[in-house]
PDB file of C-alpha atoms in Angstrom:
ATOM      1  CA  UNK A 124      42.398 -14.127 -18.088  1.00 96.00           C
ATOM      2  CA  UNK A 125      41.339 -11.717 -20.608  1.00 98.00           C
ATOM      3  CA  UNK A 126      37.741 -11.151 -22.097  1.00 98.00           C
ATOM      4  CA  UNK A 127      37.523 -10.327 -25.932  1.00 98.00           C
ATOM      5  CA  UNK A 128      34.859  -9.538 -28.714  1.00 98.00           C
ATOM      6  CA  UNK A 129      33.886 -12.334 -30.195  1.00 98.00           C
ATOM      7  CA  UNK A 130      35.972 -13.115 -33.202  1.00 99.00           C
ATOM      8  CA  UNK A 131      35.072 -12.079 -36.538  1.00 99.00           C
ATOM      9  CA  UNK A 132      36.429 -14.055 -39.345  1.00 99.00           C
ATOM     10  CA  UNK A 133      35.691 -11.756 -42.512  1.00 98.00           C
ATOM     11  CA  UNK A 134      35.983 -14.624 -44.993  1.00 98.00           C
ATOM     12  CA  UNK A 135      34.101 -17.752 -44.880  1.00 98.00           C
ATOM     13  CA  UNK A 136      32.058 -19.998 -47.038  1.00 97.00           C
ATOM     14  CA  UNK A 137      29.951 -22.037 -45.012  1.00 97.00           C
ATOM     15  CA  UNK A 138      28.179 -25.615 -45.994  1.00 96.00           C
ATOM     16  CA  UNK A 139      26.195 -26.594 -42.872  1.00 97.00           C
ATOM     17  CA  UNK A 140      25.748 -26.205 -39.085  1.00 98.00           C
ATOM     18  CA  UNK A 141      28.724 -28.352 -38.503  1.00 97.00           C
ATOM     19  CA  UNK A 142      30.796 -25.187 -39.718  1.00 98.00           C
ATOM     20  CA  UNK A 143      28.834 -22.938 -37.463  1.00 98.00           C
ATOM     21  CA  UNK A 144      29.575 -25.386 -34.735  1.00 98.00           C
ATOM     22  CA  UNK A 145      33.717 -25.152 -35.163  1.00 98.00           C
ATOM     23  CA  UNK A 146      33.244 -21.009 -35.844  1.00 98.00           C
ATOM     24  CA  UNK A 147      32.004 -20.884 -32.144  1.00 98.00           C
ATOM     25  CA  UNK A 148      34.001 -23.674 -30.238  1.00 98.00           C
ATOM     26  CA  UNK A 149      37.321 -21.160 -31.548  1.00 98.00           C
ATOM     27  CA  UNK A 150      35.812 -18.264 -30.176  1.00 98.00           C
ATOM     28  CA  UNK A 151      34.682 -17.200 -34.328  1.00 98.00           C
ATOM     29  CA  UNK A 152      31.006 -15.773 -33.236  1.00 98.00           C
ATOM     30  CA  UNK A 153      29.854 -13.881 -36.976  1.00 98.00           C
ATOM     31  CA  UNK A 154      31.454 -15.554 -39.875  1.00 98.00           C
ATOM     32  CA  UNK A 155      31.031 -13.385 -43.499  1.00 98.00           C
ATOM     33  CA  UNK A 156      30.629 -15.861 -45.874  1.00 98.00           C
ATOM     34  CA  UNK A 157      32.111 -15.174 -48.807  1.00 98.00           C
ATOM     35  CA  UNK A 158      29.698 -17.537 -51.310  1.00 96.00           C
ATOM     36  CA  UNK A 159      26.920 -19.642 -50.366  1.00 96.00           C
ATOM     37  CA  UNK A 160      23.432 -20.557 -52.108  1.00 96.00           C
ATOM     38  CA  UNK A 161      20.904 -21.248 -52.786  1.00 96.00           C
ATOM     39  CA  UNK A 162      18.559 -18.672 -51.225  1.00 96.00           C
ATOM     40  CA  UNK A 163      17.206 -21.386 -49.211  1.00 97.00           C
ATOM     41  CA  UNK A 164      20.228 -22.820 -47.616  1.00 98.00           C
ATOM     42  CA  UNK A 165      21.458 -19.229 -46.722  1.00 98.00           C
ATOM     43  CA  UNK A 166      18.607 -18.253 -44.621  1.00 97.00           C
ATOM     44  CA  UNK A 167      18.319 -21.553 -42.536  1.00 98.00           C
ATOM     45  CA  UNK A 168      22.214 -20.955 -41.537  1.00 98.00           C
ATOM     46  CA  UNK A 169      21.415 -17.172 -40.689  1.00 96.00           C
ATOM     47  CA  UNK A 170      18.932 -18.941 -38.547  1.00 94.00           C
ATOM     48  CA  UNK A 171      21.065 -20.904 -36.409  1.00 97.00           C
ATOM     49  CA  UNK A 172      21.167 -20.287 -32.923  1.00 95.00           C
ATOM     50  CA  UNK A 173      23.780 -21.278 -30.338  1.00 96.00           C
ATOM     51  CA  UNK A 174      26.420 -21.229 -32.787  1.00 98.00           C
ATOM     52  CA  UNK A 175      28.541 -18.159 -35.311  1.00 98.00           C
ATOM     53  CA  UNK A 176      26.113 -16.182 -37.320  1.00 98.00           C
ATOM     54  CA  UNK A 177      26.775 -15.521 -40.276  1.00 98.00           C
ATOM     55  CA  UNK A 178      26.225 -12.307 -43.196  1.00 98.00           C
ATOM     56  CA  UNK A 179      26.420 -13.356 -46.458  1.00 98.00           C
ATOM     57  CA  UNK A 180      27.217 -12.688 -49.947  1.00 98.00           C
ATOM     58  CA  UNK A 181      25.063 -15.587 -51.388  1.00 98.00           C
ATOM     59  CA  UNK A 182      26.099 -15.861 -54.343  1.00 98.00           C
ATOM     60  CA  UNK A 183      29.349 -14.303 -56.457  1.00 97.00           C
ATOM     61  CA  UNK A 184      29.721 -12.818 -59.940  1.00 97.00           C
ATOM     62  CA  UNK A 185      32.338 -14.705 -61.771  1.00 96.00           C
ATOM     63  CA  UNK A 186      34.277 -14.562 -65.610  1.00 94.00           C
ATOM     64  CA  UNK A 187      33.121 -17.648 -67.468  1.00 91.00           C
ATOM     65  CA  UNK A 188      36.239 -18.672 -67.959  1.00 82.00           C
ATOM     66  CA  UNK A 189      37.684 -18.645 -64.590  1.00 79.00           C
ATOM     67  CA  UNK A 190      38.423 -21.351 -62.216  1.00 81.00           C
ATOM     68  CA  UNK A 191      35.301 -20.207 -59.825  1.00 85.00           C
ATOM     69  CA  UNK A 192      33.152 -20.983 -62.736  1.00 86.00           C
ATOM     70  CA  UNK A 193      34.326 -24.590 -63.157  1.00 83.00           C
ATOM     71  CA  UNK A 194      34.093 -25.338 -59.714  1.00 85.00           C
ATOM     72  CA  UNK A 195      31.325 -28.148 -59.184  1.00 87.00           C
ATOM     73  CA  UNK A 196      27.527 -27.098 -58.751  1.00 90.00           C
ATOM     74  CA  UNK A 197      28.529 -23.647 -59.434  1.00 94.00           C
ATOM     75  CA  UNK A 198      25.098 -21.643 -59.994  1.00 95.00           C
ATOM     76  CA  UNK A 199      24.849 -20.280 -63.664  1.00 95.00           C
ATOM     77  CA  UNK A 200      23.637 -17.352 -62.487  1.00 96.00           C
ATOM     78  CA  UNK A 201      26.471 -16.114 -60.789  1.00 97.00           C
ATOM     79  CA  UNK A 202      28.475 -16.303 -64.475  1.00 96.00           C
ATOM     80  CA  UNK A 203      28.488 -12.340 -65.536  1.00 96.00           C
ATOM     81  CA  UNK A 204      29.930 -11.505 -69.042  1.00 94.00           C
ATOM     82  CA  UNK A 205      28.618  -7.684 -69.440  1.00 96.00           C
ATOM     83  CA  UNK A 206      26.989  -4.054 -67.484  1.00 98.00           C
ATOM     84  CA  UNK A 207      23.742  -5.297 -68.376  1.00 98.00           C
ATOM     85  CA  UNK A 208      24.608  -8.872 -66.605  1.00 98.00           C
ATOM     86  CA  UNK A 209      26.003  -6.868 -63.798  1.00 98.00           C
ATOM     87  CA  UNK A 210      22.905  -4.845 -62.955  1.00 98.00           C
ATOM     88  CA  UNK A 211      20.721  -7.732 -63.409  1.00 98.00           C
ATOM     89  CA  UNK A 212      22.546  -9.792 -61.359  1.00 98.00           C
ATOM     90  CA  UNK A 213      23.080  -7.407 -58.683  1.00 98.00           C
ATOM     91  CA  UNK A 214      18.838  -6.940 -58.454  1.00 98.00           C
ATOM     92  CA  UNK A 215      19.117 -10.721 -57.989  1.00 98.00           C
ATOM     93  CA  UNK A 216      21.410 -10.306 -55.186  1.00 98.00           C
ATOM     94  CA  UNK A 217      19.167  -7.822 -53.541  1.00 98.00           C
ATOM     95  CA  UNK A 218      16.230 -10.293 -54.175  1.00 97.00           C
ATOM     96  CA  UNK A 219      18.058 -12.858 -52.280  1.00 96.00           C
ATOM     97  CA  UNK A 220      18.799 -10.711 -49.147  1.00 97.00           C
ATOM     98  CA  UNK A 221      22.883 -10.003 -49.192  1.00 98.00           C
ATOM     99  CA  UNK A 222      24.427  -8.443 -46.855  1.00 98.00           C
ATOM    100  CA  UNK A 223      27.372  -7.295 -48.984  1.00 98.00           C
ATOM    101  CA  UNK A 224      28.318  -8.108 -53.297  1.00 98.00           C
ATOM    102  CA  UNK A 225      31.229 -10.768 -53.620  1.00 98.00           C
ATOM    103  CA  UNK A 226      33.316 -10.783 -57.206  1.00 98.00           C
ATOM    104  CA  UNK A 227      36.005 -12.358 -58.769  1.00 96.00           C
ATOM    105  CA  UNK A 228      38.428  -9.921 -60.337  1.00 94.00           C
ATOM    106  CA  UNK A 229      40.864 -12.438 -62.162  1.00 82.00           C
ATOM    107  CA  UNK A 230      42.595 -10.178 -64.441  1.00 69.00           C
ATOM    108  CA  UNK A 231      41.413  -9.851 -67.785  1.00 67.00           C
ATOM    109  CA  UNK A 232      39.135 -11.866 -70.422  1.00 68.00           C
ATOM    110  CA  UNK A 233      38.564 -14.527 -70.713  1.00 68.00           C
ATOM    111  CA  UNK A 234      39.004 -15.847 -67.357  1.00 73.00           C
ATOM    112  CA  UNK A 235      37.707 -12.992 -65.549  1.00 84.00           C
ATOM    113  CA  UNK A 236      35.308  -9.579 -66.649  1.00 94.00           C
ATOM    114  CA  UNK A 237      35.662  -6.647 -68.540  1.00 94.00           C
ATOM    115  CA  UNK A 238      36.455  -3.429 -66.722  1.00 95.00           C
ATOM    116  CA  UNK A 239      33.565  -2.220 -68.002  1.00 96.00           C
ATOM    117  CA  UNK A 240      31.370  -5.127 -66.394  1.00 97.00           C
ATOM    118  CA  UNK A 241      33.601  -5.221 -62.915  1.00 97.00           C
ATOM    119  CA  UNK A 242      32.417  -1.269 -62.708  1.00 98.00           C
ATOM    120  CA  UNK A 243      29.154  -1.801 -63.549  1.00 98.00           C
ATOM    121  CA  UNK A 244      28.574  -4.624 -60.648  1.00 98.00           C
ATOM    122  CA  UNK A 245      30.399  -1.773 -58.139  1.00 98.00           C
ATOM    123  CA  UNK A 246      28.098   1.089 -59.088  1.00 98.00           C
ATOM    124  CA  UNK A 247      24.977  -1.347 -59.422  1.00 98.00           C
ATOM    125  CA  UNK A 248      25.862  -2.380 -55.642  1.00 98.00           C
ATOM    126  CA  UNK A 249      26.736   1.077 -54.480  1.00 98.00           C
ATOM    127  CA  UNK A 250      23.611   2.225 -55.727  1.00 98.00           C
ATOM    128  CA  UNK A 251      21.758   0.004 -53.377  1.00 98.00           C
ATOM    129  CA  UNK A 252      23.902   0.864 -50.514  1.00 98.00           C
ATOM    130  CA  UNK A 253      26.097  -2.670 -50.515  1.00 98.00           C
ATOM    131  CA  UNK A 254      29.699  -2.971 -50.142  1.00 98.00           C
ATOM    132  CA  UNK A 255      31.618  -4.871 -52.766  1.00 98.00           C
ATOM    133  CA  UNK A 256      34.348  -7.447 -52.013  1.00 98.00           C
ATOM    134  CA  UNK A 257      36.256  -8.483 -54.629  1.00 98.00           C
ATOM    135  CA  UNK A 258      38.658 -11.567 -55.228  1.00 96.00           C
ATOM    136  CA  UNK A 259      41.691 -10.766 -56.077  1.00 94.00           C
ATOM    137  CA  UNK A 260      45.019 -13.236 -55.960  1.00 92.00           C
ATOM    138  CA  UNK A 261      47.046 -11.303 -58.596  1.00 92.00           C
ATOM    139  CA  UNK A 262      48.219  -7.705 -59.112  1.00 95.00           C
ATOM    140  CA  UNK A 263      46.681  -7.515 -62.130  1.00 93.00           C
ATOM    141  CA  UNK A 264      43.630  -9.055 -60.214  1.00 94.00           C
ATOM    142  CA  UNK A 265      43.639  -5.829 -57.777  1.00 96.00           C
ATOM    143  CA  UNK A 266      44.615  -3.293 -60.366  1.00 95.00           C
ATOM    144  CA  UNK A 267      40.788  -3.775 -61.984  1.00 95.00           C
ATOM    145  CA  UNK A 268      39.349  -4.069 -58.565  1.00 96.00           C
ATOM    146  CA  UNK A 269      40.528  -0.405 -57.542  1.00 97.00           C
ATOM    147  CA  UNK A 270      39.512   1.008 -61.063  1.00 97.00           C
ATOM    148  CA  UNK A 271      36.348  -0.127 -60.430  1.00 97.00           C
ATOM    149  CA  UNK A 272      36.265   1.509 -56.651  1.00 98.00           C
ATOM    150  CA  UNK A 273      35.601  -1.849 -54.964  1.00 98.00           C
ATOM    151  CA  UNK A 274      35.430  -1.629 -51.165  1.00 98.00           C
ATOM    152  CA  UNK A 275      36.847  -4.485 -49.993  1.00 98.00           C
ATOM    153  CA  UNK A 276      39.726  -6.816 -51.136  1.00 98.00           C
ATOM    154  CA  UNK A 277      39.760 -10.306 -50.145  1.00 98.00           C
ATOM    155  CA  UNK A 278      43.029 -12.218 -50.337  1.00 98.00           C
ATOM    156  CA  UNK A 279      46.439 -10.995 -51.415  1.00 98.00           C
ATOM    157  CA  UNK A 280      48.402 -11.469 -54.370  1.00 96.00           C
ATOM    158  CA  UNK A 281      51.077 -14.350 -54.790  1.00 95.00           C
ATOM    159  CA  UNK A 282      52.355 -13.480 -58.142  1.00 94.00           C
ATOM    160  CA  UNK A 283      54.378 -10.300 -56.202  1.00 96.00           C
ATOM    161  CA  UNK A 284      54.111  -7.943 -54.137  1.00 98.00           C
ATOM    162  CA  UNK A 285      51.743  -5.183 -54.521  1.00 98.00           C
ATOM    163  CA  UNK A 286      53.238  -2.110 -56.380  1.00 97.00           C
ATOM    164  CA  UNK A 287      53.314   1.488 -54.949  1.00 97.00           C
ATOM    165  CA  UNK A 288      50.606   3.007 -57.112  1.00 98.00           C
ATOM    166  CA  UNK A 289      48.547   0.057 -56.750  1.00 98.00           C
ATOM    167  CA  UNK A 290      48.591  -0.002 -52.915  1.00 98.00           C
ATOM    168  CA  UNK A 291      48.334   4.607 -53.216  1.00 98.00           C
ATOM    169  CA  UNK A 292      45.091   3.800 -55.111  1.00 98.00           C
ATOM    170  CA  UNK A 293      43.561   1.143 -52.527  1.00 98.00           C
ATOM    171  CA  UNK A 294      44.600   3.807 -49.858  1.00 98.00           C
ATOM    172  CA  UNK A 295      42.511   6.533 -51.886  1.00 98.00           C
ATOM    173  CA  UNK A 296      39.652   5.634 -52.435  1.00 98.00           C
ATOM    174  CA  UNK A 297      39.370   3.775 -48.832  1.00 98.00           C
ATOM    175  CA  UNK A 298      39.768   0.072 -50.330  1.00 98.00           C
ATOM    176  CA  UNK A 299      40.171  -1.935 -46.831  1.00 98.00           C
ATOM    177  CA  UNK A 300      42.511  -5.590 -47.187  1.00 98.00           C
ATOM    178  CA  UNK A 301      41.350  -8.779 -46.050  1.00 98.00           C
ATOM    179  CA  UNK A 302      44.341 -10.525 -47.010  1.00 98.00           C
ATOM    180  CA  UNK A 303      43.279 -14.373 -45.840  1.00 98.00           C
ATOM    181  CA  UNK A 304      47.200 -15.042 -45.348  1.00 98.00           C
ATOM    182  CA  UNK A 305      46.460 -18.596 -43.473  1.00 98.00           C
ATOM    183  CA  UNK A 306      44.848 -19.200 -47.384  1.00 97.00           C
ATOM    184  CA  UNK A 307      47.619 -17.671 -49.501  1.00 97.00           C
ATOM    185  CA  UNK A 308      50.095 -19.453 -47.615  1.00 97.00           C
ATOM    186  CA  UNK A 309      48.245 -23.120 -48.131  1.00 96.00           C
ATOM    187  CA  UNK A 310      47.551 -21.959 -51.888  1.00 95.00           C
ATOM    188  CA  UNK A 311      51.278 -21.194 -52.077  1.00 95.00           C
ATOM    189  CA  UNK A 312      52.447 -24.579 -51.034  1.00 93.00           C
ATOM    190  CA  UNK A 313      50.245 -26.542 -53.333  1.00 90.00           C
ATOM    191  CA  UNK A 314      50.526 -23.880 -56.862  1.00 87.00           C
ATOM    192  CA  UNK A 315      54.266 -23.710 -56.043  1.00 88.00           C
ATOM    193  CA  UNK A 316      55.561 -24.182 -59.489  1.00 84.00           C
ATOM    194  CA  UNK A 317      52.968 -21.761 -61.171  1.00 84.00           C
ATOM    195  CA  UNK A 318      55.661 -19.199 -59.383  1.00 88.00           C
ATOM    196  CA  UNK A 319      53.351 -18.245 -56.283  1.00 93.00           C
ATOM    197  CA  UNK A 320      54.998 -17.698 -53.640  1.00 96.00           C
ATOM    198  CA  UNK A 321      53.446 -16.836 -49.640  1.00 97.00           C
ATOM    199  CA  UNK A 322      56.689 -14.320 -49.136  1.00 98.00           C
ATOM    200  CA  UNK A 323      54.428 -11.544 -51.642  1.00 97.00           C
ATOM    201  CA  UNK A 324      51.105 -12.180 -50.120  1.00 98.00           C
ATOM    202  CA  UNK A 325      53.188 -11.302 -46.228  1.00 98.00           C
ATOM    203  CA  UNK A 326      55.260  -8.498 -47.468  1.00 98.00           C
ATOM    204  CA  UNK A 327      52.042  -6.846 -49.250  1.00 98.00           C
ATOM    205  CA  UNK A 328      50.276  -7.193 -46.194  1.00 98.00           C
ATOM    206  CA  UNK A 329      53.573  -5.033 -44.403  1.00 98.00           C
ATOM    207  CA  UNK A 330      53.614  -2.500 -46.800  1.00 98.00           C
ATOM    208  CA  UNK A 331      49.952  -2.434 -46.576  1.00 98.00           C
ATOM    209  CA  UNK A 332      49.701  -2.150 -43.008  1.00 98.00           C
ATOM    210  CA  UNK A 333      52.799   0.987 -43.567  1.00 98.00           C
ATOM    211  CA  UNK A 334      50.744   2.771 -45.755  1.00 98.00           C
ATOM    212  CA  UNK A 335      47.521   3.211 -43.605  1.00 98.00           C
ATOM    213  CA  UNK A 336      45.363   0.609 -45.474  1.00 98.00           C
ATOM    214  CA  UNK A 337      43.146  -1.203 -43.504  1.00 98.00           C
ATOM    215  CA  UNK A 338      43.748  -4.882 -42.588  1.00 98.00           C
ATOM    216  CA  UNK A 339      41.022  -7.240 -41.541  1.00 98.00           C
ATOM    217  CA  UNK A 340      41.676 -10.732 -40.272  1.00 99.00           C
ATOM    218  CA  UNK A 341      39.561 -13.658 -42.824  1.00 98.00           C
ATOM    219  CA  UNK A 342      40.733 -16.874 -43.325  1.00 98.00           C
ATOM    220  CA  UNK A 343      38.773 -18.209 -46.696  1.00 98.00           C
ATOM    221  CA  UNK A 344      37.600 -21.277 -44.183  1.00 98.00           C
ATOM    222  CA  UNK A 345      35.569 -23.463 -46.566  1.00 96.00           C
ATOM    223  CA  UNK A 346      35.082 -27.159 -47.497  1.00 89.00           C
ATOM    224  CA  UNK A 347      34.081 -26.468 -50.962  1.00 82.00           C
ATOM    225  CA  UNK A 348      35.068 -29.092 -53.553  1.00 80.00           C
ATOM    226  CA  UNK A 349      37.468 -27.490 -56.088  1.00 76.00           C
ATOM    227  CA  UNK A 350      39.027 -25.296 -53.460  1.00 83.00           C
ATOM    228  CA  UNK A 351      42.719 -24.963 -54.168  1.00 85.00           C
ATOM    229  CA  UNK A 352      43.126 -25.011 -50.057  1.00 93.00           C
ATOM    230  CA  UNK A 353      40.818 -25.725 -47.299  1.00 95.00           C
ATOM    231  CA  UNK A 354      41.520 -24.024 -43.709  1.00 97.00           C
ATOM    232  CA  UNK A 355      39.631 -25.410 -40.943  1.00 97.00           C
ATOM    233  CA  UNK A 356      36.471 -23.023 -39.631  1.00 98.00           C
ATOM    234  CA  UNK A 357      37.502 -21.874 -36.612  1.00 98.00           C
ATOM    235  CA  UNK A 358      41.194 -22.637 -35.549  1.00 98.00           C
ATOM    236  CA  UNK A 359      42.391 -21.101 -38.715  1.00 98.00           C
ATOM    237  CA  UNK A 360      41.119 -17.580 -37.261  1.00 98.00           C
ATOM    238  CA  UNK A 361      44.101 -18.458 -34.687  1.00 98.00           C
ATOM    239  CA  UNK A 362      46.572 -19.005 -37.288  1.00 98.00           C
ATOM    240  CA  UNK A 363      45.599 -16.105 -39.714  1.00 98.00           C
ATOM    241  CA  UNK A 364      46.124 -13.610 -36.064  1.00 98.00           C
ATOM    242  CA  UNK A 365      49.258 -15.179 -35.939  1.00 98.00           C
ATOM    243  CA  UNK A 366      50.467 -14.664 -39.450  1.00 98.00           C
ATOM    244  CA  UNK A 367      49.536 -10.957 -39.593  1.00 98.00           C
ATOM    245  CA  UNK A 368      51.682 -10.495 -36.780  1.00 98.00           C
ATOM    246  CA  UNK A 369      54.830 -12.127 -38.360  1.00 98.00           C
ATOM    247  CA  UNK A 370      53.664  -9.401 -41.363  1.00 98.00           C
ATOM    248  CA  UNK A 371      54.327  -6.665 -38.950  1.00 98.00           C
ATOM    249  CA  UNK A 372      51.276  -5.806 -36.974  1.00 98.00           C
ATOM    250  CA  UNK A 373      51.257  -5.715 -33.813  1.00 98.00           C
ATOM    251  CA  UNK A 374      48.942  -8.217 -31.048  1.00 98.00           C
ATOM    252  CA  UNK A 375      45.939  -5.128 -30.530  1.00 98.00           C
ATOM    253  CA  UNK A 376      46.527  -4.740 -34.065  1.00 98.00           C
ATOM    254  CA  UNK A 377      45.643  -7.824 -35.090  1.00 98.00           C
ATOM    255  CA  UNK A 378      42.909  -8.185 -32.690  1.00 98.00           C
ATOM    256  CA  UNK A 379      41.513  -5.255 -33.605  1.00 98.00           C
ATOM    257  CA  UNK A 380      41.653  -6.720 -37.527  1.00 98.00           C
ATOM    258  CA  UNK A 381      38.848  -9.632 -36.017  1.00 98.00           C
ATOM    259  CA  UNK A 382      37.116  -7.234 -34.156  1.00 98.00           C
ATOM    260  CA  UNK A 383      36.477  -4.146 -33.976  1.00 98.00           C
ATOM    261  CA  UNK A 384      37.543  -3.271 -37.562  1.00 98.00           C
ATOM    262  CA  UNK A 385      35.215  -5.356 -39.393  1.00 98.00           C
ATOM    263  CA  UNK A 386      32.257  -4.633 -37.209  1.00 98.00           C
ATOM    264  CA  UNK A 387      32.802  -1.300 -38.447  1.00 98.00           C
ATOM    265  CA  UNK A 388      33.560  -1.738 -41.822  1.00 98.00           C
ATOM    266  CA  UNK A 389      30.655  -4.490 -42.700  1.00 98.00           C
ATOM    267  CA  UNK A 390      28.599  -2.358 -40.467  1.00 98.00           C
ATOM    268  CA  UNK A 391      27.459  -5.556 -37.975  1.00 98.00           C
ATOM    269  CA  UNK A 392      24.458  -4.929 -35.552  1.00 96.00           C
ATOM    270  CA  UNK A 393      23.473  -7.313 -32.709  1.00 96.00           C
ATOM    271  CA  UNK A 394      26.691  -8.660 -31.715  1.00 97.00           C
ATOM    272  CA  UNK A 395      27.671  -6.335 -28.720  1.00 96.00           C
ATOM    273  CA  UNK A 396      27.236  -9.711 -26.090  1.00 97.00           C
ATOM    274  CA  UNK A 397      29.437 -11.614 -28.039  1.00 98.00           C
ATOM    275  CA  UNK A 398      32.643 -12.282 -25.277  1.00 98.00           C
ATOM    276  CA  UNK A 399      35.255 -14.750 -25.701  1.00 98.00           C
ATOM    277  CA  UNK A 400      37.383 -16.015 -22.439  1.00 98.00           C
ATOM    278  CA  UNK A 401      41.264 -16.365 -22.897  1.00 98.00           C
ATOM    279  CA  UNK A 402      43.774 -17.719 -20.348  1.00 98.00           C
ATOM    280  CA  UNK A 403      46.959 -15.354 -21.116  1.00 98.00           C
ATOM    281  CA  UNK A 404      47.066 -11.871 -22.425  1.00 98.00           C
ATOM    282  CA  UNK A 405      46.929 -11.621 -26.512  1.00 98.00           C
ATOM    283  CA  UNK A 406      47.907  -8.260 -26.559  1.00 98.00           C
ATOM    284  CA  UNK A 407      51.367  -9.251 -25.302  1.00 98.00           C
ATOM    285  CA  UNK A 408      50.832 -12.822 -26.934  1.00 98.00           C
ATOM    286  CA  UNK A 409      49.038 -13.473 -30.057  1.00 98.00           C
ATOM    287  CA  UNK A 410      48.833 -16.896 -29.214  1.00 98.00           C
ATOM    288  CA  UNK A 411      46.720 -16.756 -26.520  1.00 98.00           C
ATOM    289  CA  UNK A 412      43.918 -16.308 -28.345  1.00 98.00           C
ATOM    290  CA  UNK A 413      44.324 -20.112 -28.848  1.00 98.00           C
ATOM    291  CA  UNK A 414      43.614 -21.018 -25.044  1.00 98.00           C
ATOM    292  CA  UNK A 415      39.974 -20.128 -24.941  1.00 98.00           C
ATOM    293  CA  UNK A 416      38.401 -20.790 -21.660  1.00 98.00           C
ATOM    294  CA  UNK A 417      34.988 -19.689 -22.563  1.00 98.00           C
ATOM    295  CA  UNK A 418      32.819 -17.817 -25.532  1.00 98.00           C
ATOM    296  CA  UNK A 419      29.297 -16.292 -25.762  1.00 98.00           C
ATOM    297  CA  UNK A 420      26.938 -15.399 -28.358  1.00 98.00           C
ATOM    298  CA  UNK A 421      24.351 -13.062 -27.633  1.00 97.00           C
ATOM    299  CA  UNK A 422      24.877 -13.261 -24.139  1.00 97.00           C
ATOM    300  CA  UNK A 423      24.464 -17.215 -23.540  1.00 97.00           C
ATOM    301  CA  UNK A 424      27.404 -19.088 -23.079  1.00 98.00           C
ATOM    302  CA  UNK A 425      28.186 -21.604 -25.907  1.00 97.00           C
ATOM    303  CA  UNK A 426      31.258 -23.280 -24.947  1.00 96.00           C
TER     304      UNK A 426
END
């Protein structure tokens, strides 16, 4: 047997209890959730018990002509089109209670922001003392994201892999990768013949991982209609552990990408008796996470 942290996945969107529920039984005990509202509907799933907590973004700032903002019963709000938008929205945001600023930086008008907007949202944020993750899928996507110092990048690109002096920038100014590979891989598959392809998402995630930028484990776990992919809360955490090690990193690497790294980076508090049970040894065999035997939240045994 060996006893872990509980699991962190660091990219979730979450739509009820029944989420919470799956987040737990895999040994997932804090889910960041990536995009969730209303205000309402965020705190009652904060105040869950005997299932994952969550921290979350609420909700994200989005180009008005990207595919985010065409997704069903997508708030208006969240639509930003200039600085002035940004810092407005961001005070909404802060209204609301996030933990952490979530933003979509397609590439360029008019599916995405303005450089001038994306920076404005970062230094709005930064100026209340929240981390930014931003959405990126393409290179051009992560080229405006480290412009605008963003903390945190969530996915990886699938149009190729990431260039030197894209990935020398990220590694700069401290940018840390949540890659959600278990996600790029399903998006792959199904956007095939736009030219995606899973193989650039991996090998960016390698060269990554070479050059000293951080790699968290998130899996994009969601239900969400619209969603070009849908991984399963919980036993996708499993399958995105297993993935970063086929993209070179090693077992304890990867375990410390859904522990110990994002507790640190997000800065979570309150989850030091979260334990999950594992028959096998995961530092020798990634898949053992899979054979849980028994998991804990806050001390109390949930499964």
């Amino acid at each position: 047997m060996t006893v872990l942290p509980g699991l962190i996945d660091a990219h979730v969107h979450t739509s009820g209890r029944a989420d919470l529920e799956k987040l737990a039984h895999w040994g997932v005990t804090t889910g960041l959730d990536m995009g969730s509202w209303p205000r309402e509907f965020v705190d009652e799933m904060r105040g869950q018990k005997g299932v994952a907590r969550i921290r979350s973004a609420t909700i994200p700032a989005v180009g008005k002509g990207g595919h985010h903002a065409q997704m069903p019963g997508f708030p208006a709000e969240g639509i930003v089109t200039s600085p002035d938008e940004a810092r407005a929205f961001v005070e909404r945001r802060v209204a609301d209670g996030a933990d952490f600023i979530k933003i979509v930086t397609e590439a360029a008008p008019p599916e995405g922001m303005d450089q001038p907007t994306v920076n404005a949202l970062v230094q709005a944020a930064h100026d209340h003392g929240l981390l930014v993750v931003a959405h990126s899928v393409t290179t051009g996507a992560f080229r405006v994201a480290v412009e605008a110092r963003v903390d945190i990048s969530t996915h990886a690109p699938l149009d190729a892999v990431l260039d030197d002096d894209t990935i020398a920038g990220m590694r700069e100014i401290g940018m840390v990768s949540v890659p959600t590979l278990t996600m790029m891989e399903g998006t792959a598959k199904l956007l095939a013949g736009l030219g995606f392809r899973y193989e650039h998402a991996r090998d960016t995630v390698t060269r990554l991982r070479d050059a000293g930028v951080e790699v968290l484990a998130g899996t994009d776990a969601n239900s969400a209609p619209g969603a070009p992919f849908a991984p399963e809360h919980g036993e996708s955490m499993h399958h995105e552990l297993e993935l970063l090690v086929a993209a070179g990193l090693t077992p304890a690497e990867a375990l410390r990408a859904a522990t110990e790294l994002p507790a640190r980076v997000f800065g979570l508090t309150g989850i030091e008796d979260d334990r999950v049970e594992v028959d096998g040894d995961p530092t020798v065999d990634i898949t053992a996470t899979r054979a849980i035997t028994g998991v804990w939240i806050a001390g109390v045994r949930v499964r």
